């Protein structure tokens, strides 16, 4: 008990210190960062000033969001959601959603502070946060419920781009990420919510093998756990092939994920094709296939039961989105996806679900992002709560606002 209290006191002290640092940074006078714009075309009327007499370029001013080689960044993300089904309980009233669970109410998705230092050759990153998102991500880890990532990086000077990270880090799978501002839509896709893990704890590596292809290997505890639920380990293989007009990413995770036994393996194949044909138009297609060989105790009444493999659970889905950057501030993104929970492994119900989302975005260069989003989910089973009964569809209208700061905006 005393040790727990000391840990709690230390955690509160660290959070208070981080808040003070962030507050000091926020009150520092700074020049407002602007959205990056493409370089101007080469001019046919170059300056006649000889190179020897041309003025030297002014040194870049250090960012006020960096102190002593450590970059600070953060965000606050909140929303209002209207659910046309009017579920009787607003808390977790939106089914099949990640982070924006609450219906017909104002809610805080997350508040987050990040500290990082790029490896030179050693670096680190720590992401601390609060809110509905963190409650879900770390729902099984009460001792770490405010920690999204915490890892140390090593990038040797003569390593030809090789990098190794050790600690807790977000998964490599999926077309979307945890932070709203780094996605095209406000709500997360069905694949993000139901098909892939949030994070891993262990070791990950990456190495550029050619100018276009980077590969990596990961050895981790498993899916979403600091302490492994068995004695086995999960292996992750990653690959990214990058060209000017497209990027193809593929990830494969395999390992024992059943509790208290190494019998039965879980496999996940995740692929994403990102298309960037023009500066204003982008698109992605994301496909996931997963399976888990379940295992059960032969005799659960004994002190150390033996386990045997049982049935095989499957899930798979595909998502596609188109992002149109109408102006430097305004963008629109429709998204459509289909998810097949063949065994009820992900949703608790054997069902096929599809969803359509249309998102409008307004982004200001000072670090404020607003999105208005309509979403419709349909299932072939009565799954969504409407009053005192279940129906096969759910429609929502959502307005979200994200304020963020940092050296890279």
PDB file of C-alpha atoms in Angstrom, residues 37-319:
ATOM      1  CA  UNK A  37       3.362  25.537 -49.138  1.00  0.00           C
ATOM      2  CA  UNK A  38       4.990  24.123 -52.271  1.00  0.00           C
ATOM      3  CA  UNK A  39       8.208  25.858 -53.365  1.00  0.00           C
ATOM      4  CA  UNK A  40       7.798  28.562 -56.008  1.00  0.00           C
ATOM      5  CA  UNK A  41       8.637  27.618 -59.607  1.00  0.00           C
ATOM      6  CA  UNK A  42      12.115  28.501 -60.886  1.00  0.00           C
ATOM      7  CA  UNK A  43      12.257  32.111 -61.945  1.00  0.00           C
ATOM      8  CA  UNK A  44      13.582  33.152 -65.354  1.00  0.00           C
ATOM      9  CA  UNK A  45      14.547  36.545 -63.929  1.00  0.00           C
ATOM     10  CA  UNK A  46      17.078  35.552 -61.286  1.00  0.00           C
ATOM     11  CA  UNK A  47      18.610  38.241 -59.118  1.00  0.00           C
ATOM     12  CA  UNK A  48      21.534  40.047 -60.708  1.00  0.00           C
ATOM     13  CA  UNK A  49      23.337  40.240 -57.367  1.00  0.00           C
ATOM     14  CA  UNK A  50      26.660  38.380 -57.654  1.00  0.00           C
ATOM     15  CA  UNK A  51      27.009  35.411 -55.296  1.00  0.00           C
ATOM     16  CA  UNK A  52      29.942  37.040 -53.532  1.00  0.00           C
ATOM     17  CA  UNK A  53      27.867  40.061 -52.539  1.00  0.00           C
ATOM     18  CA  UNK A  54      24.555  38.314 -51.849  1.00  0.00           C
ATOM     19  CA  UNK A  55      23.429  38.702 -48.235  1.00  0.00           C
ATOM     20  CA  UNK A  56      23.862  35.619 -46.083  1.00  0.00           C
ATOM     21  CA  UNK A  57      20.574  33.903 -45.189  1.00  0.00           C
ATOM     22  CA  UNK A  58      19.284  34.663 -41.720  1.00  0.00           C
ATOM     23  CA  UNK A  59      19.759  31.870 -39.206  1.00  0.00           C
ATOM     24  CA  UNK A  60      16.548  30.017 -38.421  1.00  0.00           C
ATOM     25  CA  UNK A  61      15.109  31.096 -35.083  1.00  0.00           C
ATOM     26  CA  UNK A  62      14.864  28.256 -32.568  1.00  0.00           C
ATOM     27  CA  UNK A  63      11.348  26.995 -31.935  1.00  0.00           C
ATOM     28  CA  UNK A  64       9.789  28.083 -28.647  1.00  0.00           C
ATOM     29  CA  UNK A  65       8.362  24.566 -28.407  1.00  0.00           C
ATOM     30  CA  UNK A  66      11.862  23.103 -27.955  1.00  0.00           C
ATOM     31  CA  UNK A  67      13.847  23.370 -24.730  1.00  0.00           C
ATOM     32  CA  UNK A  68      17.305  21.883 -24.248  1.00  0.00           C
ATOM     33  CA  UNK A  69      16.983  19.575 -27.253  1.00  0.00           C
ATOM     34  CA  UNK A  70      13.562  18.286 -26.152  1.00  0.00           C
ATOM     35  CA  UNK A  71      10.541  18.994 -28.352  1.00  0.00           C
ATOM     36  CA  UNK A  72       7.216  19.657 -26.619  1.00  0.00           C
ATOM     37  CA  UNK A  73       3.865  19.223 -28.328  1.00  0.00           C
ATOM     38  CA  UNK A  74       0.304  18.605 -27.251  1.00  0.00           C
ATOM     39  CA  UNK A  75      -3.363  18.770 -28.087  1.00  0.00           C
ATOM     40  CA  UNK A  76      -6.869  19.042 -26.670  1.00  0.00           C
ATOM     41  CA  UNK A  77      -9.605  17.217 -28.602  1.00  0.00           C
ATOM     42  CA  UNK A  78     -13.330  17.511 -27.866  1.00  0.00           C
ATOM     43  CA  UNK A  79     -16.613  16.966 -29.694  1.00  0.00           C
ATOM     44  CA  UNK A  80     -20.402  17.134 -29.653  1.00  0.00           C
ATOM     45  CA  UNK A  81     -22.239  14.104 -31.023  1.00  0.00           C
ATOM     46  CA  UNK A  82     -25.891  13.743 -32.063  1.00  0.00           C
ATOM     47  CA  UNK A  83     -27.180  10.175 -32.375  1.00  0.00           C
ATOM     48  CA  UNK A  84     -30.508   9.880 -34.219  1.00  0.00           C
ATOM     49  CA  UNK A  85     -31.312   6.644 -32.337  1.00  0.00           C
ATOM     50  CA  UNK A  86     -31.428   8.577 -29.033  1.00  0.00           C
ATOM     51  CA  UNK A  87     -29.932   5.776 -26.915  1.00  0.00           C
ATOM     52  CA  UNK A  88     -31.204   5.997 -23.322  1.00  0.00           C
ATOM     53  CA  UNK A  89     -27.670   6.219 -21.910  1.00  0.00           C
ATOM     54  CA  UNK A  90     -25.454   8.852 -23.522  1.00  0.00           C
ATOM     55  CA  UNK A  91     -22.312   7.252 -22.064  1.00  0.00           C
ATOM     56  CA  UNK A  92     -21.107   4.698 -24.618  1.00  0.00           C
ATOM     57  CA  UNK A  93     -24.264   5.412 -26.612  1.00  0.00           C
ATOM     58  CA  UNK A  94     -22.461   5.155 -29.968  1.00  0.00           C
ATOM     59  CA  UNK A  95     -21.857   1.499 -30.808  1.00  0.00           C
ATOM     60  CA  UNK A  96     -18.863   0.323 -32.862  1.00  0.00           C
ATOM     61  CA  UNK A  97     -16.996   3.562 -32.223  1.00  0.00           C
ATOM     62  CA  UNK A  98     -13.572   4.303 -30.814  1.00  0.00           C
ATOM     63  CA  UNK A  99     -13.075   7.338 -28.571  1.00  0.00           C
ATOM     64  CA  UNK A 100     -16.220   9.253 -29.655  1.00  0.00           C
ATOM     65  CA  UNK A 101     -18.463   6.919 -27.646  1.00  0.00           C
ATOM     66  CA  UNK A 102     -20.796   9.428 -26.028  1.00  0.00           C
ATOM     67  CA  UNK A 103     -24.089  10.271 -27.764  1.00  0.00           C
ATOM     68  CA  UNK A 104     -26.106  13.499 -27.639  1.00  0.00           C
ATOM     69  CA  UNK A 105     -23.631  15.261 -25.378  1.00  0.00           C
ATOM     70  CA  UNK A 106     -20.418  17.257 -25.255  1.00  0.00           C
ATOM     71  CA  UNK A 107     -17.393  15.127 -24.472  1.00  0.00           C
ATOM     72  CA  UNK A 108     -13.612  15.270 -24.204  1.00  0.00           C
ATOM     73  CA  UNK A 109     -11.801  12.807 -26.439  1.00  0.00           C
ATOM     74  CA  UNK A 110      -8.322  13.451 -25.089  1.00  0.00           C
ATOM     75  CA  UNK A 111      -5.855  15.968 -23.711  1.00  0.00           C
ATOM     76  CA  UNK A 112      -2.267  15.038 -24.443  1.00  0.00           C
ATOM     77  CA  UNK A 113       1.312  16.213 -23.886  1.00  0.00           C
ATOM     78  CA  UNK A 114       4.317  14.808 -25.771  1.00  0.00           C
ATOM     79  CA  UNK A 115       8.038  15.120 -25.056  1.00  0.00           C
ATOM     80  CA  UNK A 116      10.518  13.798 -27.607  1.00  0.00           C
ATOM     81  CA  UNK A 117      14.100  13.947 -28.771  1.00  0.00           C
ATOM     82  CA  UNK A 118      15.131  12.601 -32.168  1.00  0.00           C
ATOM     83  CA  UNK A 119      17.855   9.950 -31.880  1.00  0.00           C
ATOM     84  CA  UNK A 120      21.378  11.366 -32.340  1.00  0.00           C
ATOM     85  CA  UNK A 121      22.181   8.490 -31.852  1.00  0.00           C
ATOM     86  CA  UNK A 122      19.990   8.105 -28.722  1.00  0.00           C
ATOM     87  CA  UNK A 123      16.526   9.609 -28.391  1.00  0.00           C
ATOM     88  CA  UNK A 124      13.200   9.065 -26.678  1.00  0.00           C
ATOM     89  CA  UNK A 125       9.479   9.811 -26.791  1.00  0.00           C
ATOM     90  CA  UNK A 126       6.851  10.028 -24.042  1.00  0.00           C
ATOM     91  CA  UNK A 127       3.118  10.617 -24.667  1.00  0.00           C
ATOM     92  CA  UNK A 128       0.968  11.351 -21.610  1.00  0.00           C
ATOM     93  CA  UNK A 129      -2.763  11.987 -21.763  1.00  0.00           C
ATOM     94  CA  UNK A 130      -6.240  11.895 -20.274  1.00  0.00           C
ATOM     95  CA  UNK A 131      -9.752  11.371 -21.583  1.00  0.00           C
ATOM     96  CA  UNK A 132     -12.033   8.754 -23.136  1.00  0.00           C
ATOM     97  CA  UNK A 133      -9.402   7.667 -25.638  1.00  0.00           C
ATOM     98  CA  UNK A 134      -6.848   6.833 -22.955  1.00  0.00           C
ATOM     99  CA  UNK A 135      -9.460   5.026 -20.873  1.00  0.00           C
ATOM    100  CA  UNK A 136     -10.074   2.726 -23.835  1.00  0.00           C
ATOM    101  CA  UNK A 137      -6.496   2.275 -25.031  1.00  0.00           C
ATOM    102  CA  UNK A 138      -5.245   1.296 -21.571  1.00  0.00           C
ATOM    103  CA  UNK A 139      -8.443  -0.173 -20.128  1.00  0.00           C
ATOM    104  CA  UNK A 140      -6.620  -3.312 -18.916  1.00  0.00           C
ATOM    105  CA  UNK A 141      -3.578  -1.440 -17.537  1.00  0.00           C
ATOM    106  CA  UNK A 142      -4.644   0.764 -14.572  1.00  0.00           C
ATOM    107  CA  UNK A 143      -0.994   1.366 -13.609  1.00  0.00           C
ATOM    108  CA  UNK A 144      -0.268   2.907 -17.028  1.00  0.00           C
ATOM    109  CA  UNK A 145      -3.648   4.376 -17.988  1.00  0.00           C
ATOM    110  CA  UNK A 146      -2.203   7.795 -18.879  1.00  0.00           C
ATOM    111  CA  UNK A 147       0.687   6.488 -21.000  1.00  0.00           C
ATOM    112  CA  UNK A 148       0.178   6.176 -24.756  1.00  0.00           C
ATOM    113  CA  UNK A 149       3.837   5.722 -25.660  1.00  0.00           C
ATOM    114  CA  UNK A 150       7.168   5.623 -23.830  1.00  0.00           C
ATOM    115  CA  UNK A 151      10.225   4.335 -25.639  1.00  0.00           C
ATOM    116  CA  UNK A 152      13.950   4.873 -26.078  1.00  0.00           C
ATOM    117  CA  UNK A 153      15.403   5.055 -29.602  1.00  0.00           C
ATOM    118  CA  UNK A 154      18.844   4.186 -30.900  1.00  0.00           C
ATOM    119  CA  UNK A 155      20.007   5.193 -34.393  1.00  0.00           C
ATOM    120  CA  UNK A 156      23.740   4.545 -34.820  1.00  0.00           C
ATOM    121  CA  UNK A 157      25.635   7.176 -36.786  1.00  0.00           C
ATOM    122  CA  UNK A 158      27.049   4.636 -39.240  1.00  0.00           C
ATOM    123  CA  UNK A 159      24.013   2.373 -39.196  1.00  0.00           C
ATOM    124  CA  UNK A 160      22.804   3.336 -42.705  1.00  0.00           C
ATOM    125  CA  UNK A 161      19.390   4.381 -41.362  1.00  0.00           C
ATOM    126  CA  UNK A 162      18.902   1.486 -38.947  1.00  0.00           C
ATOM    127  CA  UNK A 163      16.796   2.398 -35.888  1.00  0.00           C
ATOM    128  CA  UNK A 164      15.688   0.422 -32.848  1.00  0.00           C
ATOM    129  CA  UNK A 165      13.006   1.435 -30.334  1.00  0.00           C
ATOM    130  CA  UNK A 166      12.469  -0.239 -26.973  1.00  0.00           C
ATOM    131  CA  UNK A 167       9.455   0.311 -24.729  1.00  0.00           C
ATOM    132  CA  UNK A 168       5.783   0.965 -25.434  1.00  0.00           C
ATOM    133  CA  UNK A 169       4.838   2.142 -28.932  1.00  0.00           C
ATOM    134  CA  UNK A 170       1.692   2.305 -31.058  1.00  0.00           C
ATOM    135  CA  UNK A 171       1.079  -0.493 -33.541  1.00  0.00           C
ATOM    136  CA  UNK A 172       2.356  -0.314 -37.100  1.00  0.00           C
ATOM    137  CA  UNK A 173      -0.930  -1.754 -38.404  1.00  0.00           C
ATOM    138  CA  UNK A 174      -3.766   0.324 -39.834  1.00  0.00           C
ATOM    139  CA  UNK A 175      -4.376   3.340 -42.035  1.00  0.00           C
ATOM    140  CA  UNK A 176      -5.372   5.558 -39.095  1.00  0.00           C
ATOM    141  CA  UNK A 177      -3.741   6.592 -35.833  1.00  0.00           C
ATOM    142  CA  UNK A 178      -4.885   7.520 -32.323  1.00  0.00           C
ATOM    143  CA  UNK A 179      -4.582  11.315 -32.750  1.00  0.00           C
ATOM    144  CA  UNK A 180      -7.567  12.846 -34.552  1.00  0.00           C
ATOM    145  CA  UNK A 181      -5.618  15.621 -36.256  1.00  0.00           C
ATOM    146  CA  UNK A 182      -3.425  13.107 -38.103  1.00  0.00           C
ATOM    147  CA  UNK A 183      -6.416  11.338 -39.697  1.00  0.00           C
ATOM    148  CA  UNK A 184      -8.712  12.507 -42.490  1.00  0.00           C
ATOM    149  CA  UNK A 185     -11.968  11.750 -40.651  1.00  0.00           C
ATOM    150  CA  UNK A 186     -12.958  12.637 -37.088  1.00  0.00           C
ATOM    151  CA  UNK A 187     -14.343   9.219 -36.103  1.00  0.00           C
ATOM    152  CA  UNK A 188     -12.133   6.135 -36.372  1.00  0.00           C
ATOM    153  CA  UNK A 189     -12.855   3.466 -38.923  1.00  0.00           C
ATOM    154  CA  UNK A 190     -14.305   0.058 -38.119  1.00  0.00           C
ATOM    155  CA  UNK A 191     -10.947  -1.481 -38.984  1.00  0.00           C
ATOM    156  CA  UNK A 192      -9.119   0.747 -36.503  1.00  0.00           C
ATOM    157  CA  UNK A 193     -11.716  -0.040 -33.828  1.00  0.00           C
ATOM    158  CA  UNK A 194     -12.214  -3.756 -34.381  1.00  0.00           C
ATOM    159  CA  UNK A 195      -9.455  -5.340 -36.470  1.00  0.00           C
ATOM    160  CA  UNK A 196      -6.081  -4.243 -35.084  1.00  0.00           C
ATOM    161  CA  UNK A 197      -4.337  -3.579 -31.730  1.00  0.00           C
ATOM    162  CA  UNK A 198      -3.581  -0.142 -30.246  1.00  0.00           C
ATOM    163  CA  UNK A 199      -0.044  -0.650 -28.969  1.00  0.00           C
ATOM    164  CA  UNK A 200       2.743  -3.095 -28.196  1.00  0.00           C
ATOM    165  CA  UNK A 201       5.477  -3.363 -25.568  1.00  0.00           C
ATOM    166  CA  UNK A 202       8.860  -4.693 -26.607  1.00  0.00           C
ATOM    167  CA  UNK A 203      11.405  -4.048 -29.365  1.00  0.00           C
ATOM    168  CA  UNK A 204      10.882  -2.752 -32.886  1.00  0.00           C
ATOM    169  CA  UNK A 205      13.452  -2.117 -35.590  1.00  0.00           C
ATOM    170  CA  UNK A 206      13.480  -0.561 -39.045  1.00  0.00           C
ATOM    171  CA  UNK A 207      16.070  -0.415 -41.807  1.00  0.00           C
ATOM    172  CA  UNK A 208      15.951   1.163 -45.282  1.00  0.00           C
ATOM    173  CA  UNK A 209      17.039  -1.610 -47.653  1.00  0.00           C
ATOM    174  CA  UNK A 210      16.732   0.505 -50.810  1.00  0.00           C
ATOM    175  CA  UNK A 211      15.808   4.114 -51.584  1.00  0.00           C
ATOM    176  CA  UNK A 212      12.168   3.026 -51.810  1.00  0.00           C
ATOM    177  CA  UNK A 213      11.786   0.107 -49.395  1.00  0.00           C
ATOM    178  CA  UNK A 214      12.072   0.046 -45.589  1.00  0.00           C
ATOM    179  CA  UNK A 215      11.650  -3.172 -43.597  1.00  0.00           C
ATOM    180  CA  UNK A 216      11.326  -3.866 -39.899  1.00  0.00           C
ATOM    181  CA  UNK A 217      11.088  -6.630 -37.308  1.00  0.00           C
ATOM    182  CA  UNK A 218       9.308  -6.420 -33.941  1.00  0.00           C
ATOM    183  CA  UNK A 219       9.397  -8.708 -30.905  1.00  0.00           C
ATOM    184  CA  UNK A 220       6.634  -7.738 -28.467  1.00  0.00           C
ATOM    185  CA  UNK A 221       4.559  -9.047 -25.582  1.00  0.00           C
ATOM    186  CA  UNK A 222       1.421  -9.168 -27.702  1.00  0.00           C
ATOM    187  CA  UNK A 223      -1.657  -7.011 -28.217  1.00  0.00           C
ATOM    188  CA  UNK A 224      -2.396  -4.159 -25.790  1.00  0.00           C
ATOM    189  CA  UNK A 225      -0.614  -5.481 -22.701  1.00  0.00           C
ATOM    190  CA  UNK A 226       2.365  -4.331 -20.652  1.00  0.00           C
ATOM    191  CA  UNK A 227       2.720  -7.706 -18.951  1.00  0.00           C
ATOM    192  CA  UNK A 228       2.289 -10.651 -21.272  1.00  0.00           C
ATOM    193  CA  UNK A 229      -0.763 -12.873 -20.720  1.00  0.00           C
ATOM    194  CA  UNK A 230       1.362 -15.971 -21.427  1.00  0.00           C
ATOM    195  CA  UNK A 231       5.027 -16.907 -21.845  1.00  0.00           C
ATOM    196  CA  UNK A 232       5.079 -16.587 -25.646  1.00  0.00           C
ATOM    197  CA  UNK A 233       5.996 -13.568 -27.760  1.00  0.00           C
ATOM    198  CA  UNK A 234       4.439 -11.996 -30.825  1.00  0.00           C
ATOM    199  CA  UNK A 235       6.557 -11.309 -33.909  1.00  0.00           C
ATOM    200  CA  UNK A 236       5.815  -8.382 -36.206  1.00  0.00           C
ATOM    201  CA  UNK A 237       7.143  -7.972 -39.757  1.00  0.00           C
ATOM    202  CA  UNK A 238       6.726  -4.569 -41.416  1.00  0.00           C
ATOM    203  CA  UNK A 239       7.458  -3.203 -44.873  1.00  0.00           C
ATOM    204  CA  UNK A 240       6.907   0.159 -46.554  1.00  0.00           C
ATOM    205  CA  UNK A 241       7.461   0.766 -50.282  1.00  0.00           C
ATOM    206  CA  UNK A 242       7.394   4.477 -51.154  1.00  0.00           C
ATOM    207  CA  UNK A 243       7.131   6.184 -54.533  1.00  0.00           C
ATOM    208  CA  UNK A 244       6.203   9.811 -55.375  1.00  0.00           C
ATOM    209  CA  UNK A 245       2.602   8.947 -56.289  1.00  0.00           C
ATOM    210  CA  UNK A 246       1.883   6.063 -53.919  1.00  0.00           C
ATOM    211  CA  UNK A 247       2.975   4.225 -50.772  1.00  0.00           C
ATOM    212  CA  UNK A 248       2.322   0.555 -50.070  1.00  0.00           C
ATOM    213  CA  UNK A 249       2.530  -0.652 -46.460  1.00  0.00           C
ATOM    214  CA  UNK A 250       2.244  -4.251 -45.250  1.00  0.00           C
ATOM    215  CA  UNK A 251       2.336  -5.600 -41.688  1.00  0.00           C
ATOM    216  CA  UNK A 252       2.128  -9.117 -40.320  1.00  0.00           C
ATOM    217  CA  UNK A 253       1.770 -10.030 -36.632  1.00  0.00           C
ATOM    218  CA  UNK A 254       1.785 -13.603 -35.334  1.00  0.00           C
ATOM    219  CA  UNK A 255       2.001 -15.071 -31.842  1.00  0.00           C
ATOM    220  CA  UNK A 256       0.089 -16.758 -28.989  1.00  0.00           C
ATOM    221  CA  UNK A 257      -2.546 -14.394 -27.565  1.00  0.00           C
ATOM    222  CA  UNK A 258      -4.790 -16.668 -25.478  1.00  0.00           C
ATOM    223  CA  UNK A 259      -4.684 -16.143 -21.715  1.00  0.00           C
ATOM    224  CA  UNK A 260      -2.449 -18.408 -19.606  1.00  0.00           C
ATOM    225  CA  UNK A 261      -1.425 -20.659 -22.474  1.00  0.00           C
ATOM    226  CA  UNK A 262       0.794 -20.623 -25.561  1.00  0.00           C
ATOM    227  CA  UNK A 263      -1.607 -22.892 -27.406  1.00  0.00           C
ATOM    228  CA  UNK A 264      -3.407 -21.236 -30.276  1.00  0.00           C
ATOM    229  CA  UNK A 265      -1.888 -18.464 -32.396  1.00  0.00           C
ATOM    230  CA  UNK A 266      -3.302 -15.122 -33.559  1.00  0.00           C
ATOM    231  CA  UNK A 267      -2.461 -13.890 -37.067  1.00  0.00           C
ATOM    232  CA  UNK A 268      -3.040 -10.429 -38.499  1.00  0.00           C
ATOM    233  CA  UNK A 269      -2.363  -9.297 -42.055  1.00  0.00           C
ATOM    234  CA  UNK A 270      -2.678  -5.543 -42.593  1.00  0.00           C
ATOM    235  CA  UNK A 271      -2.114  -3.753 -45.912  1.00  0.00           C
ATOM    236  CA  UNK A 272      -2.616  -0.113 -46.897  1.00  0.00           C
ATOM    237  CA  UNK A 273      -2.213   1.495 -50.308  1.00  0.00           C
ATOM    238  CA  UNK A 274      -1.916   5.293 -50.106  1.00  0.00           C
ATOM    239  CA  UNK A 275      -2.360   7.176 -53.392  1.00  0.00           C
ATOM    240  CA  UNK A 276      -1.133  10.771 -53.828  1.00  0.00           C
ATOM    241  CA  UNK A 277      -1.728  11.595 -57.514  1.00  0.00           C
ATOM    242  CA  UNK A 278      -1.961  15.374 -57.026  1.00  0.00           C
ATOM    243  CA  UNK A 279      -1.282  17.845 -54.181  1.00  0.00           C
ATOM    244  CA  UNK A 280      -5.045  18.224 -53.697  1.00  0.00           C
ATOM    245  CA  UNK A 281      -6.265  14.649 -54.046  1.00  0.00           C
ATOM    246  CA  UNK A 282      -5.227  11.640 -51.938  1.00  0.00           C
ATOM    247  CA  UNK A 283      -6.830   8.270 -51.262  1.00  0.00           C
ATOM    248  CA  UNK A 284      -6.208   5.063 -49.378  1.00  0.00           C
ATOM    249  CA  UNK A 285      -7.410   1.477 -49.405  1.00  0.00           C
ATOM    250  CA  UNK A 286      -6.883  -0.534 -46.222  1.00  0.00           C
ATOM    251  CA  UNK A 287      -7.486  -4.289 -45.920  1.00  0.00           C
ATOM    252  CA  UNK A 288      -7.221  -6.365 -42.725  1.00  0.00           C
ATOM    253  CA  UNK A 289      -7.544 -10.089 -42.168  1.00  0.00           C
ATOM    254  CA  UNK A 290      -7.262 -11.649 -38.719  1.00  0.00           C
ATOM    255  CA  UNK A 291      -7.745 -15.031 -37.128  1.00  0.00           C
ATOM    256  CA  UNK A 292      -7.319 -16.447 -33.631  1.00  0.00           C
ATOM    257  CA  UNK A 293      -7.105 -20.132 -32.765  1.00  0.00           C
ATOM    258  CA  UNK A 294      -8.954 -20.205 -29.453  1.00  0.00           C
ATOM    259  CA  UNK A 295      -7.913 -22.394 -26.522  1.00  0.00           C
ATOM    260  CA  UNK A 296      -9.776 -23.637 -23.461  1.00  0.00           C
ATOM    261  CA  UNK A 297      -8.923 -25.371 -20.209  1.00  0.00           C
ATOM    262  CA  UNK A 298      -9.487 -29.127 -20.209  1.00  0.00           C
ATOM    263  CA  UNK A 299     -10.271 -29.130 -16.462  1.00  0.00           C
ATOM    264  CA  UNK A 300     -10.686 -25.652 -14.994  1.00  0.00           C
ATOM    265  CA  UNK A 301     -11.138 -26.985 -11.438  1.00  0.00           C
ATOM    266  CA  UNK A 302      -7.518 -28.078 -10.999  1.00  0.00           C
ATOM    267  CA  UNK A 303      -4.806 -25.691  -9.755  1.00  0.00           C
ATOM    268  CA  UNK A 304      -2.814 -25.802 -12.999  1.00  0.00           C
ATOM    269  CA  UNK A 305      -5.252 -26.702 -15.783  1.00  0.00           C
ATOM    270  CA  UNK A 306      -4.121 -28.040 -19.125  1.00  0.00           C
ATOM    271  CA  UNK A 307      -5.284 -26.270 -22.273  1.00  0.00           C
ATOM    272  CA  UNK A 308      -6.254 -27.442 -25.709  1.00  0.00           C
ATOM    273  CA  UNK A 309      -7.015 -25.558 -28.913  1.00  0.00           C
ATOM    274  CA  UNK A 310     -10.660 -25.239 -29.957  1.00  0.00           C
ATOM    275  CA  UNK A 311     -12.379 -23.286 -32.721  1.00  0.00           C
ATOM    276  CA  UNK A 312     -10.849 -20.762 -35.123  1.00  0.00           C
ATOM    277  CA  UNK A 313     -12.208 -17.191 -35.080  1.00  0.00           C
ATOM    278  CA  UNK A 314     -12.022 -14.994 -38.204  1.00  0.00           C
ATOM    279  CA  UNK A 315     -12.521 -11.306 -38.942  1.00  0.00           C
ATOM    280  CA  UNK A 316     -11.759  -9.192 -41.995  1.00  0.00           C
ATOM    281  CA  UNK A 317     -12.619  -5.856 -43.526  1.00  0.00           C
ATOM    282  CA  UNK A 318     -11.790  -3.258 -46.138  1.00  0.00           C
ATOM    283  CA  UNK A 319     -11.894   0.534 -45.973  1.00  0.00           C
TER     284      UNK A 319
END
